[in-house]
Short mmCIF file of C-alpha atoms and ligand atoms in Angstrom, two decimals:
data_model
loop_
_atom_site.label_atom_id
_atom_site.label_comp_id
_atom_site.label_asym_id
_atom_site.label_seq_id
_atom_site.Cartn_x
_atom_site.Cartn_y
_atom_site.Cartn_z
CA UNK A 1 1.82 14.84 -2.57
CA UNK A 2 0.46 11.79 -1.95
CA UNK A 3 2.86 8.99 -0.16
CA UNK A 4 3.88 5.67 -1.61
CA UNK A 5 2.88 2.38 0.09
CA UNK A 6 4.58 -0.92 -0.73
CA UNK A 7 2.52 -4.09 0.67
CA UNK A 8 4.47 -7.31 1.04
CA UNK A 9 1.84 -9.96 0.08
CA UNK A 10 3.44 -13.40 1.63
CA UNK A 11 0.10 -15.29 0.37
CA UNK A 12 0.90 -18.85 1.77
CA UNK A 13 4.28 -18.94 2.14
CA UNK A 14 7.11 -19.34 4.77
CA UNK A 15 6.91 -21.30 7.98
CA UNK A 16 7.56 -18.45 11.57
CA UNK A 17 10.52 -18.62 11.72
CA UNK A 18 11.34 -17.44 7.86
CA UNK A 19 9.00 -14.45 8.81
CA UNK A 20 11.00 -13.66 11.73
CA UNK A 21 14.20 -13.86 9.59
CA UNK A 22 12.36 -11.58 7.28
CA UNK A 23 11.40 -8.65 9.78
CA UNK A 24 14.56 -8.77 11.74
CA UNK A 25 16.45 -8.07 8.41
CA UNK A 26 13.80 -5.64 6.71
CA UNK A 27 13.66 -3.33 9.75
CA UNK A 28 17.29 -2.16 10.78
CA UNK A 29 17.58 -1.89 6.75
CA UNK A 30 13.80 -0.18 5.75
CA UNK A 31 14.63 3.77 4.56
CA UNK A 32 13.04 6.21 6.96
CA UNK A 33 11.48 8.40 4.99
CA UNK A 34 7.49 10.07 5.10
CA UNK A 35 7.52 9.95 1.50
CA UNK A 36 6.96 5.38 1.92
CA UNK A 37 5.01 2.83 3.67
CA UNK A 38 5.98 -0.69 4.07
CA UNK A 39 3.45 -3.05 4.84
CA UNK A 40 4.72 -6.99 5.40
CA UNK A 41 0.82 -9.03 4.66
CA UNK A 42 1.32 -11.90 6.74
CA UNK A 43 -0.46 -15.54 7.17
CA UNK A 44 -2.35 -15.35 10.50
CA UNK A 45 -0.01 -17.28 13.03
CA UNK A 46 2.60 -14.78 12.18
CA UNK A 47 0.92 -11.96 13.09
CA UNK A 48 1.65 -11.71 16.83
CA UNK A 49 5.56 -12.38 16.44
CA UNK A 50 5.85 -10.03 13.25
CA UNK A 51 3.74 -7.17 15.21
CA UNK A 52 5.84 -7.61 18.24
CA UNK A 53 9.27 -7.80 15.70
CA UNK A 54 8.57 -4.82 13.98
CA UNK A 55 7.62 -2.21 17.38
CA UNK A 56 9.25 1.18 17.25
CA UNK A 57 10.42 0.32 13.39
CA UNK A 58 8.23 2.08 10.48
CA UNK A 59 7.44 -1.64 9.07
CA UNK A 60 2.92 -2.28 9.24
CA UNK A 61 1.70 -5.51 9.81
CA UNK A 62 -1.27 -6.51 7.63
CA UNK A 63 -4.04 -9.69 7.70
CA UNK A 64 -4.59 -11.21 4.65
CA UNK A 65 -8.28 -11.51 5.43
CA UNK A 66 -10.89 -11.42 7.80
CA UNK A 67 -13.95 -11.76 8.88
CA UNK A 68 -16.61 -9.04 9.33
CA UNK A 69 -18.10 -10.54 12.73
CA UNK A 70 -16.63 -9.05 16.04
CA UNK A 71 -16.84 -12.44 17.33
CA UNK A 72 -19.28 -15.63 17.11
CA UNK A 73 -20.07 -19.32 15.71
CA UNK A 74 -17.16 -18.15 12.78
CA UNK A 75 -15.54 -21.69 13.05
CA UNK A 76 -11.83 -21.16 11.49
CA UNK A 77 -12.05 -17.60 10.77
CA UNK A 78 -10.59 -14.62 12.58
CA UNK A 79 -12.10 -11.17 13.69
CA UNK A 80 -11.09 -7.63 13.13
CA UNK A 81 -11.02 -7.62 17.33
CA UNK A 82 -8.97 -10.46 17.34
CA UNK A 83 -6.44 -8.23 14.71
CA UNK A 84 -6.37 -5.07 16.63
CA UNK A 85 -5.63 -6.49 19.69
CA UNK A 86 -2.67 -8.06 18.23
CA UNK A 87 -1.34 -4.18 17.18
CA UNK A 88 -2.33 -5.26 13.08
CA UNK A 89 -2.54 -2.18 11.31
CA UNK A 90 -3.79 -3.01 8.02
CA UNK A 91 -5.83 -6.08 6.68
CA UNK A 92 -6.00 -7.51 2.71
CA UNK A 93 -9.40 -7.40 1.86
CA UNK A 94 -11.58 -8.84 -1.64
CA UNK A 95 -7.87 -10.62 -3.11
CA UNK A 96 -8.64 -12.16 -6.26
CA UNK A 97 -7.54 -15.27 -4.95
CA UNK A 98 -10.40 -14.96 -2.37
CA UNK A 99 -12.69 -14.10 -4.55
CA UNK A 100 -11.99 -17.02 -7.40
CA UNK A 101 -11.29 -19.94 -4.47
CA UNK A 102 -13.12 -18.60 -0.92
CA UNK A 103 -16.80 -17.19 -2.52
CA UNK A 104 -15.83 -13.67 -1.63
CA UNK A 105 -17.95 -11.32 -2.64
CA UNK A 106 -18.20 -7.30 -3.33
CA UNK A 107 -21.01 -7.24 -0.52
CA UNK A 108 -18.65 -9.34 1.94
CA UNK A 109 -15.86 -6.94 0.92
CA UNK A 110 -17.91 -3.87 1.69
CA UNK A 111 -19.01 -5.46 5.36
CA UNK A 112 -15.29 -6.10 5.61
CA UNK A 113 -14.55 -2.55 4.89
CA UNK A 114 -16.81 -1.35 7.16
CA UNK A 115 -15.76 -3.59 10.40
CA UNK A 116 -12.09 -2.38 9.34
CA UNK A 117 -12.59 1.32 9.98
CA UNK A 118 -15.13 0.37 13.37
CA UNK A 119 -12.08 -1.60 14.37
CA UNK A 120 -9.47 1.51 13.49
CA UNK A 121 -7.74 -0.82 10.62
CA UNK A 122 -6.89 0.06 7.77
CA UNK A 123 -8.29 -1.95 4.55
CA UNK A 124 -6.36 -2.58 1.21
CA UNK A 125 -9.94 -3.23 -0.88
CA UNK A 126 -8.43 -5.51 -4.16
CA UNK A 127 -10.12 -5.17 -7.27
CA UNK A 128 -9.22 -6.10 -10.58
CA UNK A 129 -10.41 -7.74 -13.90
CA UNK A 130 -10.15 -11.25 -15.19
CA UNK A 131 -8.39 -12.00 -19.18
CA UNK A 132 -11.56 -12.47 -20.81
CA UNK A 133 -12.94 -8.97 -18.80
CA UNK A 134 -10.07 -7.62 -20.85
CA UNK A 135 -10.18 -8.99 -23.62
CA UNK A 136 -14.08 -7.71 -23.77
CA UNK A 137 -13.02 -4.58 -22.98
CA UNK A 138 -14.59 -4.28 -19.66
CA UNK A 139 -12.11 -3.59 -17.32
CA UNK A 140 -13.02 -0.10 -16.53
CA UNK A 141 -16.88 -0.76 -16.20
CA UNK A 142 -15.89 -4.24 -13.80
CA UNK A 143 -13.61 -2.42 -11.62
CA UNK A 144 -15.88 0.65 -11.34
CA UNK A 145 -18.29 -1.61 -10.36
CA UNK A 146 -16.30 -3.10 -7.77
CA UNK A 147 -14.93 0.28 -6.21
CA UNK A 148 -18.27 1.05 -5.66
CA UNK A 149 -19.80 -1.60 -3.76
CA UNK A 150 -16.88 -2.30 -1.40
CA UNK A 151 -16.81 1.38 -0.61
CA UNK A 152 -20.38 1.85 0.11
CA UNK A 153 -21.82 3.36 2.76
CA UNK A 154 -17.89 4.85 3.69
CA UNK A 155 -17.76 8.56 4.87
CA UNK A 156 -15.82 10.29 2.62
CA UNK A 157 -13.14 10.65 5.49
CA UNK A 158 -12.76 6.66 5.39
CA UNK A 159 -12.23 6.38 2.05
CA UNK A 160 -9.42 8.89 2.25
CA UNK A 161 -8.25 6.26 4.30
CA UNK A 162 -8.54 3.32 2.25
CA UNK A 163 -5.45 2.08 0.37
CA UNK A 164 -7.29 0.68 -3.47
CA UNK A 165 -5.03 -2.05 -4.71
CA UNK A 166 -5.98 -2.38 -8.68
CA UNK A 167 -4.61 -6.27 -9.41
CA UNK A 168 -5.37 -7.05 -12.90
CA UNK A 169 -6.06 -11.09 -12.38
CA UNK A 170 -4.02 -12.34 -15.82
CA UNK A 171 -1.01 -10.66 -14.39
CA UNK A 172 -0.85 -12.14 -10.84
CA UNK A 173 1.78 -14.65 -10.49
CA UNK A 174 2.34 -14.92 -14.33
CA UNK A 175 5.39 -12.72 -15.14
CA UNK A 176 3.06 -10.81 -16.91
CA UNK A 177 2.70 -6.86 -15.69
CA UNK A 178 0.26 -4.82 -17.15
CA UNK A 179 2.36 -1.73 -19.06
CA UNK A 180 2.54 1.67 -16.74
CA UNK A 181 0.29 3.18 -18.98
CA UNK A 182 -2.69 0.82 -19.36
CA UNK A 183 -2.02 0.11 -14.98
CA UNK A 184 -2.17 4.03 -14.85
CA UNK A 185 -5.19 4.51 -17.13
CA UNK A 186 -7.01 2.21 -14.79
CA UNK A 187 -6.03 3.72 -11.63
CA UNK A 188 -6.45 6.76 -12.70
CA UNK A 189 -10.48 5.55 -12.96
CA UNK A 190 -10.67 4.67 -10.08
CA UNK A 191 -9.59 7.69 -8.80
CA UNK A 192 -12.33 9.65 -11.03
CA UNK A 193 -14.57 6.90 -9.22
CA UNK A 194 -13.84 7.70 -6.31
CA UNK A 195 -14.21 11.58 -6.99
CA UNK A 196 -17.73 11.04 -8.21
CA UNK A 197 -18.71 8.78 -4.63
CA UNK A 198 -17.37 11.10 -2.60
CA UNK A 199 -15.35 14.54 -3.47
CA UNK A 200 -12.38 15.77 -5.26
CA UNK A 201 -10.46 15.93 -2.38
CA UNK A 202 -11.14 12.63 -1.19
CA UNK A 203 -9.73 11.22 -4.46
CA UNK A 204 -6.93 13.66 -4.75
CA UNK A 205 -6.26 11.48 -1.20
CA UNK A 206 -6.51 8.07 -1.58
CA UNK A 207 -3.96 5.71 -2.11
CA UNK A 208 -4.35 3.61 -5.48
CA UNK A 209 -1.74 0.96 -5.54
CA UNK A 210 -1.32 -1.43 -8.72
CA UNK A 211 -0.61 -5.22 -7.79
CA UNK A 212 0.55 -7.97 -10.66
CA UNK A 213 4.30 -8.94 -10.81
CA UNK A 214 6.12 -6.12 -9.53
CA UNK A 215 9.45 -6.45 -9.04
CA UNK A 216 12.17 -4.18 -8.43
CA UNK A 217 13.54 -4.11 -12.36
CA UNK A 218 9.57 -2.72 -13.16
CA UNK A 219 9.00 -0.81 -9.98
CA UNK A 220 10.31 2.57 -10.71
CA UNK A 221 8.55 3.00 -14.23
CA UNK A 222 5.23 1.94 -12.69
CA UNK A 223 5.51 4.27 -9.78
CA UNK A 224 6.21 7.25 -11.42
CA UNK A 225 2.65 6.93 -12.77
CA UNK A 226 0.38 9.98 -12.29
CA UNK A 227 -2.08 7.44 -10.89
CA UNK A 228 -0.03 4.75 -8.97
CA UNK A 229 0.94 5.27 -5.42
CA UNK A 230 1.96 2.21 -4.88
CA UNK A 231 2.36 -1.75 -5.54
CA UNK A 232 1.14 -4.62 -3.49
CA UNK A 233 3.62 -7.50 -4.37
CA UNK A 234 3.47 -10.78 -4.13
CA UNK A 235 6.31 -12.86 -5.20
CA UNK A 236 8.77 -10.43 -4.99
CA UNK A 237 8.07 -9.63 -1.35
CA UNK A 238 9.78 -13.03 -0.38
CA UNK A 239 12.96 -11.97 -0.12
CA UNK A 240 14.30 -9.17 2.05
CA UNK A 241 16.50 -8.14 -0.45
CA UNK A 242 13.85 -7.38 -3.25
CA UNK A 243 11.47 -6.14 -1.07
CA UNK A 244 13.83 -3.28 0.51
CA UNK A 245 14.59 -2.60 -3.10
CA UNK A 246 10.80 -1.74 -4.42
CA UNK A 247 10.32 0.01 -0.32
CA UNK A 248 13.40 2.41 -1.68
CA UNK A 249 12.11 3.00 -5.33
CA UNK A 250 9.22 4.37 -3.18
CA UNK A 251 11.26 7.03 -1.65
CA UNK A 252 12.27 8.06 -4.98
O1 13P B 301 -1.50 -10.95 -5.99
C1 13P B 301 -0.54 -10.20 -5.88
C2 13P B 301 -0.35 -9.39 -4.67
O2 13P B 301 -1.48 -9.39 -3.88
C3 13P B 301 0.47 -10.12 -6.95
O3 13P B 301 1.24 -11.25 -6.93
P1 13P B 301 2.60 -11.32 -7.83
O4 13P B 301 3.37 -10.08 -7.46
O5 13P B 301 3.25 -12.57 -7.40
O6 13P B 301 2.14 -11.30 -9.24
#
């Protein structure tokens, strides 16, 4: 059975020592159990305090971006070397918000991918459709689309190791989840896209999570989806309190 893996995505909030706070609180209270992952996503100057917080606990530390460089004329941005050094485990990769306001791209998300696993980090690959995609009825077709190009060119072995976060875009930050069954139905085709790239045993691997205003009262209906194996949160991962809460609904 596949595990589940809740990802704390901070976005652009709290100052270092709120982080700290965070951690110190999450980890002597985080259930130890193989059956969850929790992954805190943290703003950049965090990173080495929340890495160094969270040693010898089973709390990950993820970037919420990065470049594909190693190194170079990158002014402002930061390299997967710079991450693994640091102990990061995981790194965001192809967020909505980066791809509405920061020109990202399915090819920059698939050169992303690809310095992730030559750097031994793992990538959460974001994907999702827009309200009017919806509306035209072509979520499945968009999304398929951009499973595809961010995995390309992955051995089958790395996408086992990909986490797939499907984050419908008109239910980030809006109160608005998408029901179980229509978030299942589309991770569940990603999953068949995946099994067509690659093998059935690669999809029957790979962790598909669904991200749009999860909390912990919608949580445990989501996650017992056929299809989800997971939720990467955003306002709800704030608070310590409501994060342990949807980290123990994946132990469930
Ligand atoms: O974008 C998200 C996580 O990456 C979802 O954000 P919310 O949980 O705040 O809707």
């Amino acid at each position: 059975m596949r595990k589940k893996v809740i990802a704390g995505n901070w976005k652009m909030n709290k100052v270092l020592s709120e982080a700290n706070e965070f951690v110190e609180e999450v980890k002597s209270k985080v259930p130890t159990s193989d059956r969850v992952e929790a992954i805190v996503c943290a703003p950049f100057p965090f990173l080495p305090s929340l890495v160094e917080k969270t040693q010898g606990s089973s709390v990950k530390v993820a970037a919420q971006n990065m470049h594909f460089e190693d190194n170079g004329a990158f002014t402002g941005e930061v390299s997967p070397v710079m991450l693994k050094d640091l102990g990061v485990t995981h790194v965001v990769l192809g967020h909505s918000e980066r791809r509405e306001l920061f020109a990202e791209t399915d090819e920059t998300v698939n050169k992303k991918a690809h310095a992730a696993f030559n750097h031994g980090l793992t990538p959460i690959v974001c994907v999702g459709e827009t309200l009017e995609q919806r509306e035209a009825n072509e979520t499945k077709q968009l999304v398929e689309q951009q499973v595809k190009k961010a995995l390309e060119g992955l051995s089958d072995e790395q996408v086992a190791n990909t986490i797939i976060a499907y984050e419908p875009i008109w239910a980030i930050g809006t109160g608005k989840t998408a029901s179980s069954e229509d978030a299942n139905e589309v991770c569940a085709h990603v999953r068949t896209v995946v099994k067509e790239i690659t093998s059935a045993d690669t999809a029957d691997q790979v962790i598909i999570q669904y991200g749009g205003s999860v909390k912990p009262a919608n949580v445990d209906e989501l996650l017992a989806q056929s299809d989800i194996d997971g939720a990467l949160v955003g306002g709800a991962s704030l608070e310590a309190d409501s994060f342990l809460q949807l980290v123990e609904a994946g132990t469930k």
